[in-house]
CSV table of C-alpha atoms in Angstrom, one decimal:
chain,number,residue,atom,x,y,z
T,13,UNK,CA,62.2,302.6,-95.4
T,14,UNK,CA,61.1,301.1,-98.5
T,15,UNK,CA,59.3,297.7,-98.7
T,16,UNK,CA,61.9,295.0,-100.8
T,17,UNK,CA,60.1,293.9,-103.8
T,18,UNK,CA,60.3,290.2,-103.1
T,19,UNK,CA,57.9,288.1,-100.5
T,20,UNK,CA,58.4,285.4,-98.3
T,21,UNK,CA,62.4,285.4,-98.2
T,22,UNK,CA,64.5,284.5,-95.3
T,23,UNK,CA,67.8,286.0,-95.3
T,24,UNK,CA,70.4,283.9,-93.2
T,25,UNK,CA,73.9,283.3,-92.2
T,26,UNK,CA,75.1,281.3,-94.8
T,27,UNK,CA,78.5,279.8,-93.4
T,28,UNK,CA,76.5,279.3,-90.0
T,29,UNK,CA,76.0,275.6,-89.3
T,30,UNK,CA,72.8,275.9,-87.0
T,31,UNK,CA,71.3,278.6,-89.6
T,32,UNK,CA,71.8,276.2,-92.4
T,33,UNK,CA,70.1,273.6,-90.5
T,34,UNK,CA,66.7,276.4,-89.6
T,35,UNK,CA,66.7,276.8,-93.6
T,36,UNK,CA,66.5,272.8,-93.9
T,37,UNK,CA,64.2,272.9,-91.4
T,38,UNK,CA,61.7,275.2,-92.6
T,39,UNK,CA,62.2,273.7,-96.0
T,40,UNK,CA,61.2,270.4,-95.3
T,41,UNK,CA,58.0,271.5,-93.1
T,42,UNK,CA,57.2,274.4,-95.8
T,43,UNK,CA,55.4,271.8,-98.1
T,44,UNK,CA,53.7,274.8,-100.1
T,45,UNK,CA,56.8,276.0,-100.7
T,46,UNK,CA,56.0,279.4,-99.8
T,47,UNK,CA,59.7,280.6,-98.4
T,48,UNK,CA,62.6,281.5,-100.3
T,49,UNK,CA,66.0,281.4,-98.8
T,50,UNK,CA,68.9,283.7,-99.8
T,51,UNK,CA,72.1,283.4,-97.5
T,52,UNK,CA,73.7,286.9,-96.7
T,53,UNK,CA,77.2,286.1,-98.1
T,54,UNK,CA,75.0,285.6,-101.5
T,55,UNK,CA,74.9,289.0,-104.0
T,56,UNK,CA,71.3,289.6,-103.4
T,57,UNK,CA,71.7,288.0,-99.9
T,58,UNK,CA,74.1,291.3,-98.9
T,59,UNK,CA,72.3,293.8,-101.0
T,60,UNK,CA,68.8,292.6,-98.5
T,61,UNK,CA,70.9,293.1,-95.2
T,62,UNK,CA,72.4,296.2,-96.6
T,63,UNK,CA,68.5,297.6,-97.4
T,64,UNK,CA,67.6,296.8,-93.9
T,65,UNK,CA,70.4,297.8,-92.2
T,66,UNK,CA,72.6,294.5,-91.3
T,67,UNK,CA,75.6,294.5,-91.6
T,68,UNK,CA,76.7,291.4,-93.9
T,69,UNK,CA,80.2,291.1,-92.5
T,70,UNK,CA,78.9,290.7,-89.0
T,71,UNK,CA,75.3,289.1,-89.4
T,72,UNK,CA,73.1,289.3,-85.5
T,73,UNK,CA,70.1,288.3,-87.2
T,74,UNK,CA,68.0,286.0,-89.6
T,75,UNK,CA,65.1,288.0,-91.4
T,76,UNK,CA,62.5,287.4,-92.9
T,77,UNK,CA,60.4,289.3,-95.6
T,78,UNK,CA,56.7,288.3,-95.1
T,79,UNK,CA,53.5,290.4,-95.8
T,80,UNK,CA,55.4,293.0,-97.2
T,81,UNK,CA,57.3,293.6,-94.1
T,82,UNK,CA,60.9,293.0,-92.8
T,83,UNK,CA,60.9,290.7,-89.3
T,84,UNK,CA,63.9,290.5,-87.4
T,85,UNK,CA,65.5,288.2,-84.4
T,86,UNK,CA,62.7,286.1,-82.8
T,87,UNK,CA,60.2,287.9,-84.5
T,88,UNK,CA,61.6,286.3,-87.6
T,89,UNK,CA,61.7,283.1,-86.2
T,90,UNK,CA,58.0,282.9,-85.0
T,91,UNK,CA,56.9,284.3,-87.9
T,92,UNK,CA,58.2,281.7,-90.4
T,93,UNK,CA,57.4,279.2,-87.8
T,94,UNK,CA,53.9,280.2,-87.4
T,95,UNK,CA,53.2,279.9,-91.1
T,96,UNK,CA,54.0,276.1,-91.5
T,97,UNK,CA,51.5,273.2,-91.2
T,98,UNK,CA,51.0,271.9,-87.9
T,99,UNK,CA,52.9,274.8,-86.1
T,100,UNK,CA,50.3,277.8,-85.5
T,101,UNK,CA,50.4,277.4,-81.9
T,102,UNK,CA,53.9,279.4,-82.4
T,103,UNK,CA,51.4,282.4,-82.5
T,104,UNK,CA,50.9,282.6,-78.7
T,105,UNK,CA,54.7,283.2,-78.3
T,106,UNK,CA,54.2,286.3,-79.6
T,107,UNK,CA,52.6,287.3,-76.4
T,108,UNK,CA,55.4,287.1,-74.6
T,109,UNK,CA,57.2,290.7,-75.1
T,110,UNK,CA,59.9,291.1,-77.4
T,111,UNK,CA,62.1,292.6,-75.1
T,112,UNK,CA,62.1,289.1,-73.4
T,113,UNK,CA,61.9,287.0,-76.3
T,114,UNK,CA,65.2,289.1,-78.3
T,115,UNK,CA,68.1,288.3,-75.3
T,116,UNK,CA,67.5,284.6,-75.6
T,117,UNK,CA,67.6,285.3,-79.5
T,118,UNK,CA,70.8,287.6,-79.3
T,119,UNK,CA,73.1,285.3,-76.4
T,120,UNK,CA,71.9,282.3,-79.3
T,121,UNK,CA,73.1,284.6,-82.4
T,122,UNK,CA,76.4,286.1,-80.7
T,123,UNK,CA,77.7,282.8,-79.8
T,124,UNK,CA,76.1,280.6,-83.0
T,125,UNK,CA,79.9,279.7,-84.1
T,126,UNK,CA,81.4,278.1,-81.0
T,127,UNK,CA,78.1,276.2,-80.1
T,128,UNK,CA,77.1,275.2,-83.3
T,129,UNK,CA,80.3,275.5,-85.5
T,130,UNK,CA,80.9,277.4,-89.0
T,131,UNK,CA,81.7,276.0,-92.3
T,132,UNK,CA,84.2,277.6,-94.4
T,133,UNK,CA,81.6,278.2,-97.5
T,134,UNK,CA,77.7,278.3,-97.9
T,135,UNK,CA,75.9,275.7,-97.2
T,136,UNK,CA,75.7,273.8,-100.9
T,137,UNK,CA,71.5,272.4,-101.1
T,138,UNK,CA,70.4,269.7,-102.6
T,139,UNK,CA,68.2,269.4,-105.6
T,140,UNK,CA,64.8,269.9,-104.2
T,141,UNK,CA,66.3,273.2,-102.0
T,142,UNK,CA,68.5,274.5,-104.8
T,143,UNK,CA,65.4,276.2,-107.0
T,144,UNK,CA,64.2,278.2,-103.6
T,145,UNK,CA,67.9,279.7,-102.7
T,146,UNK,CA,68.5,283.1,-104.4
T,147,UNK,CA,71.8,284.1,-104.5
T,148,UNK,CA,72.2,287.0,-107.1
């Protein structure tokens, strides 16, 4: 599979309330402002899921383009998390197998809308988050 052109982009469910709040999240913490967001409903959100073979009607993971590669479920998640200031120690999760860390990840990701709620459009950002979402 071909590498996407663009670095340091996290692809997310845009109409998901607790994926919203993980880009706020890592926006406020990323104070080099090293990630991009782009939310999957987005134009160039569904042409990235569609490269790396999610489906954008029916989203079961973030990603995350870092490196030059694609990271998906909790290896997504540790990797953006490992990259902030003051949250390294994340690294050491990534000793504990995938095939342990991803069921926690996936009973999370299919049930994200009746624990967490969904709005009925993307989340709108605010001035400060607005010129790192990509959306076409």
């Amino acid at each position: 599979m071909p590498a996407w052109p663009d670095d340091d982009i996290i692809l997310y469910d845009g109409v998901c309330i607790f994926c919203s709040s993980w880009v706020r999240f890592v926006a406020k913490r990323d104070v080099a402002k090293r990630f991009r967001f782009t939310p999957i409903q987005s134009d160039y959100g569904t042409r990235l899921a569609r490269h790396f073979g999610i489906d954008p009607a029916d989203p079961d993971t973030n990603a995350v383009i870092h490196g030059g590669a694609a990271y998906f479920k909790s290896d997504a998640a540790l990797t953006v998390l490992s990259q902030l200031p003051g949250w390294n120690w994340v690294r050491a999760l990534f000793a504990v197998p995938a095939a342990l860390r991803n069921p926690v990840y996936n009973l999370i990701a299919r049930n994200r809308y009746r624990i967490f709620g969904r709005s009925e459009a993307c989340m709108v950002p605010d001035a400060s988050l607005r010129e790192r979402v990509i959306e076409s």
